[in-house]
Short mmCIF file of N, CA, C and O in Angstrom, two decimals:
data_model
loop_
_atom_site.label_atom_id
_atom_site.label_comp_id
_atom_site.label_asym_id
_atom_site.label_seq_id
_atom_site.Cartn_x
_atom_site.Cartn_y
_atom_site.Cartn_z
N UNK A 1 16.61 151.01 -28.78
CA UNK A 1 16.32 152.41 -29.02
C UNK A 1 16.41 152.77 -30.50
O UNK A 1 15.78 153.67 -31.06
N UNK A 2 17.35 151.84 -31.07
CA UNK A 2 17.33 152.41 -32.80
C UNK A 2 16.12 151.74 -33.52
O UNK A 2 16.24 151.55 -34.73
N UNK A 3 14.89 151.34 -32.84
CA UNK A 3 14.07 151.32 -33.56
C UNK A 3 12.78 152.50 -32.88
O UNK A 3 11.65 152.05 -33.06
N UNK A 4 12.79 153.08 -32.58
CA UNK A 4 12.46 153.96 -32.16
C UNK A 4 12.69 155.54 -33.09
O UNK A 4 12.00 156.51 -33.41
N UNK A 5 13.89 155.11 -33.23
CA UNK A 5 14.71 156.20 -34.01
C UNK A 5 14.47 155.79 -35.82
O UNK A 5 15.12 156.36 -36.70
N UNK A 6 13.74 155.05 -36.03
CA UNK A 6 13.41 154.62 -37.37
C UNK A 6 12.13 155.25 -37.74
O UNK A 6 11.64 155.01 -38.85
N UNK A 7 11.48 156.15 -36.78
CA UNK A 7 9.49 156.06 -37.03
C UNK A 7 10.23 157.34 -36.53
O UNK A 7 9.92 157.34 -35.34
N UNK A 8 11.23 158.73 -36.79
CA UNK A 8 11.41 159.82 -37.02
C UNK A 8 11.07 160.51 -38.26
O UNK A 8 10.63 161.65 -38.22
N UNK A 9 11.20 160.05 -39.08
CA UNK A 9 11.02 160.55 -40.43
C UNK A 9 9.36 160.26 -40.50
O UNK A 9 8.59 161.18 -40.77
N UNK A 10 8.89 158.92 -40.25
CA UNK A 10 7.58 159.30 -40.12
C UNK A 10 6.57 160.41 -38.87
O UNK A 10 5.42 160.84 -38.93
N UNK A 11 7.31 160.52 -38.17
CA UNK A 11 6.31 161.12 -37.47
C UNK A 11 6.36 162.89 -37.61
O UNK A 11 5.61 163.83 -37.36
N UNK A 12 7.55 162.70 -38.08
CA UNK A 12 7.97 163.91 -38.98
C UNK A 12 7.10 164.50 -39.92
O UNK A 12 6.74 165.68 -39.85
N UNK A 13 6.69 163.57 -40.92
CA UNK A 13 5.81 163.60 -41.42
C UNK A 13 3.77 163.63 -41.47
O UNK A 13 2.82 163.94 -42.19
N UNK A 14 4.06 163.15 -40.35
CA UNK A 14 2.85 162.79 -39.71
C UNK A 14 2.65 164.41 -39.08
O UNK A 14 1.49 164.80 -39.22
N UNK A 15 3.25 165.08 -38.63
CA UNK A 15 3.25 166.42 -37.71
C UNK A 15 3.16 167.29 -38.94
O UNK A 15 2.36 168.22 -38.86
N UNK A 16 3.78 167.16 -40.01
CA UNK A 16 3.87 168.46 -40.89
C UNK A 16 1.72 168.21 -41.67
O UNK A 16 0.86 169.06 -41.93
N UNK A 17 1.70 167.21 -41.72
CA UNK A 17 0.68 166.59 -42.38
C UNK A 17 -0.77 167.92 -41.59
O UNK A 17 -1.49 168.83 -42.01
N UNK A 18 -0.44 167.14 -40.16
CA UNK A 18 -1.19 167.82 -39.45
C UNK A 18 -1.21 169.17 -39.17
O UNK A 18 -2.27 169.76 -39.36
N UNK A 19 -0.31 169.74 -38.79
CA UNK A 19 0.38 170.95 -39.09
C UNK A 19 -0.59 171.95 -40.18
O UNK A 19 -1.30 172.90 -39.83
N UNK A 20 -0.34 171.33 -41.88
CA UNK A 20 -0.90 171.87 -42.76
C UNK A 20 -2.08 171.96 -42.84
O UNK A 20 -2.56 172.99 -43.31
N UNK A 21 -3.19 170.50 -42.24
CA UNK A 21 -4.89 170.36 -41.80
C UNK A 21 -4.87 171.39 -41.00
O UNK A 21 -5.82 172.17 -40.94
N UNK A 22 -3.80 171.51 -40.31
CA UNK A 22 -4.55 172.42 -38.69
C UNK A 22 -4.89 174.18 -39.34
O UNK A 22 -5.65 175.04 -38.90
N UNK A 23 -3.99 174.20 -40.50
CA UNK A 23 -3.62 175.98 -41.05
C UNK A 23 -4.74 175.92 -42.17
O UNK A 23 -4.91 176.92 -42.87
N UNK A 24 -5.55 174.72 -42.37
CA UNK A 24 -6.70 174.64 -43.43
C UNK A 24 -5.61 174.70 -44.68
O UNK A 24 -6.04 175.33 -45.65
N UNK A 25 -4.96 174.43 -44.75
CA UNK A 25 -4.16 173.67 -46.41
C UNK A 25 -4.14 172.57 -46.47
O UNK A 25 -3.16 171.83 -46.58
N UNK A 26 -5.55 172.26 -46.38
CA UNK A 26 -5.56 170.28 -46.50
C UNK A 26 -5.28 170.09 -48.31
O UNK A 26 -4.62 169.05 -48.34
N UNK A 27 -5.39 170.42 -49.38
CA UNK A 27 -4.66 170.57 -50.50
C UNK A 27 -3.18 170.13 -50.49
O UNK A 27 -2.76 169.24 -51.23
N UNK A 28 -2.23 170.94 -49.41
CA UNK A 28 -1.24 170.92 -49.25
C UNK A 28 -0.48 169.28 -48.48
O UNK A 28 0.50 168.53 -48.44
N UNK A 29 -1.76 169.52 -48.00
CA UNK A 29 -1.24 168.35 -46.87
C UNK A 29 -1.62 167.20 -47.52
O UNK A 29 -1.02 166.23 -47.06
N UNK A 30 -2.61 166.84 -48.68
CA UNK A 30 -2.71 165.25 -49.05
C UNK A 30 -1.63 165.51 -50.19
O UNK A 30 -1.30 164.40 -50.60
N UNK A 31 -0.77 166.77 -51.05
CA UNK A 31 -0.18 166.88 -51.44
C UNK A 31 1.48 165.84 -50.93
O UNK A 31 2.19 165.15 -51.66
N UNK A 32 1.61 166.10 -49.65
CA UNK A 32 2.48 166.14 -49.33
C UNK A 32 2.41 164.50 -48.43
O UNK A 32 3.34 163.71 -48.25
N UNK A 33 1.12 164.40 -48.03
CA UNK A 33 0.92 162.82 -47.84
C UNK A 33 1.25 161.68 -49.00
O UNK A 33 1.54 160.50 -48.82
N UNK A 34 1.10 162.41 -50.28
CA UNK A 34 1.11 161.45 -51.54
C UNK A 34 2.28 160.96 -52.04
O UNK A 34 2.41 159.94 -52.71
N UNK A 35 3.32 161.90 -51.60
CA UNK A 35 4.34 162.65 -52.04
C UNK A 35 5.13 161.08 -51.17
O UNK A 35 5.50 160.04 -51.72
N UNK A 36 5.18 161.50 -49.43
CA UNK A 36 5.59 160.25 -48.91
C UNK A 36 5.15 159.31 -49.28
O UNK A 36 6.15 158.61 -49.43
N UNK A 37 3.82 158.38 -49.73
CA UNK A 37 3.29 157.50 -49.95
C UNK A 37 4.33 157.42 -50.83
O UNK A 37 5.28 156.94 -50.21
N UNK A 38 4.69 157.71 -52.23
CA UNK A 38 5.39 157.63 -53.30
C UNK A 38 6.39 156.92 -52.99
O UNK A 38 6.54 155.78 -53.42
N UNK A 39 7.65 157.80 -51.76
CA UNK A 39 8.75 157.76 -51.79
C UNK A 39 8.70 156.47 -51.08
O UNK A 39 9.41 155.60 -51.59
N UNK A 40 7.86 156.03 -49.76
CA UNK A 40 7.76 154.74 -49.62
C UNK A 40 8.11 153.38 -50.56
O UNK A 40 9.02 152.56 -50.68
N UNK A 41 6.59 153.74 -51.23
CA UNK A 41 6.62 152.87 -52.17
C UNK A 41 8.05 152.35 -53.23
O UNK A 41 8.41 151.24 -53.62
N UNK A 42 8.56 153.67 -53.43
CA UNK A 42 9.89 153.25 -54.33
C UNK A 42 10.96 152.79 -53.45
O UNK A 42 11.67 151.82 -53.70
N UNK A 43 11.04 153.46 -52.48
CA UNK A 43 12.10 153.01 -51.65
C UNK A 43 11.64 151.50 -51.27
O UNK A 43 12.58 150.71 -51.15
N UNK A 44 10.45 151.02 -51.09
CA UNK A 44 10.31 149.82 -51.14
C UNK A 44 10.60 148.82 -52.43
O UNK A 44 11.14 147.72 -52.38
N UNK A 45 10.18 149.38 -53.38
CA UNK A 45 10.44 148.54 -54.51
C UNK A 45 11.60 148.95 -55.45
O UNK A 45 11.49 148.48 -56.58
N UNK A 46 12.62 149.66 -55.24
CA UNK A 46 14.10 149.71 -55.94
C UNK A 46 14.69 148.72 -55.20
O UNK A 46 14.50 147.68 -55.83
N UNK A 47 15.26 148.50 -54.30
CA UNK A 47 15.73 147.08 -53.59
C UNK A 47 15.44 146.07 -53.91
O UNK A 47 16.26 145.15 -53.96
N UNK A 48 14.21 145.96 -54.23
CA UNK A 48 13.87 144.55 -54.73
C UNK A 48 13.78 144.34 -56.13
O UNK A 48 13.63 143.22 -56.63
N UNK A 49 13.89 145.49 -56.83
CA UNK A 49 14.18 145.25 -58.09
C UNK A 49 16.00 144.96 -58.57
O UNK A 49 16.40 144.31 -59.53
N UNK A 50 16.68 145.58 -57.68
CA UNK A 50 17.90 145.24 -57.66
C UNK A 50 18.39 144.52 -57.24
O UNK A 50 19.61 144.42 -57.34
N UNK A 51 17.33 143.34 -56.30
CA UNK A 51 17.95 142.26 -56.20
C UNK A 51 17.40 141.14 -57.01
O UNK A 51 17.81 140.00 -56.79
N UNK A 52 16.27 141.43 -58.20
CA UNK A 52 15.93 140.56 -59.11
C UNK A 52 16.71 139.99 -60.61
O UNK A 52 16.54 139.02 -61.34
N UNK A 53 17.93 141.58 -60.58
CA UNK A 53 18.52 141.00 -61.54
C UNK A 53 19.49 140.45 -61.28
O UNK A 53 20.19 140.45 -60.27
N UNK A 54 19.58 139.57 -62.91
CA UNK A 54 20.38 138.50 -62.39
C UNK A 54 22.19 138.82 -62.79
O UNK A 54 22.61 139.37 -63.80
N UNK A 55 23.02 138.28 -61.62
CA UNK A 55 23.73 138.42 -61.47
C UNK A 55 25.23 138.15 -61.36
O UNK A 55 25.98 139.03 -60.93
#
C-alpha cells in the first residue's frame, strides 16, 4: 500500500493541472506543470550529486 501512497503528490498534481485547463488558465497550468517538472528533476539530481562527492 505504501506505494500507492507515493503517486499522491503526483496525482495531486495531476488534478490541480487539470483543474486549472478545466477554468481555461492553461497559462497557469503549464506554469505550474513546469514548476513540478523542475522540482522533480532536482530532487532527482541533488542525491546524486551528493553522493558523487568524494568522501
Amino acid at each position: 500500500m505504501a506505494g500507492v501512497r507515493a503517486f499522491g503528490p503526483w496525482l495531486a498534481v495531476l488534478a490541480l493541472v487539470l483543474l486549472l485547463d478545466a477554468l481555461r488558465l492553461g497559462a497557469l497550468a503549464a506554469v505550474v506543470s513546469l514548476a513540478w517538472l523542475a522540482w522533480c528533476v532536482w530532487s532527482w539530481l541533488r542525491p546524486a550529486r551528493r553522493r558523487s562527492r568524494p568522501g
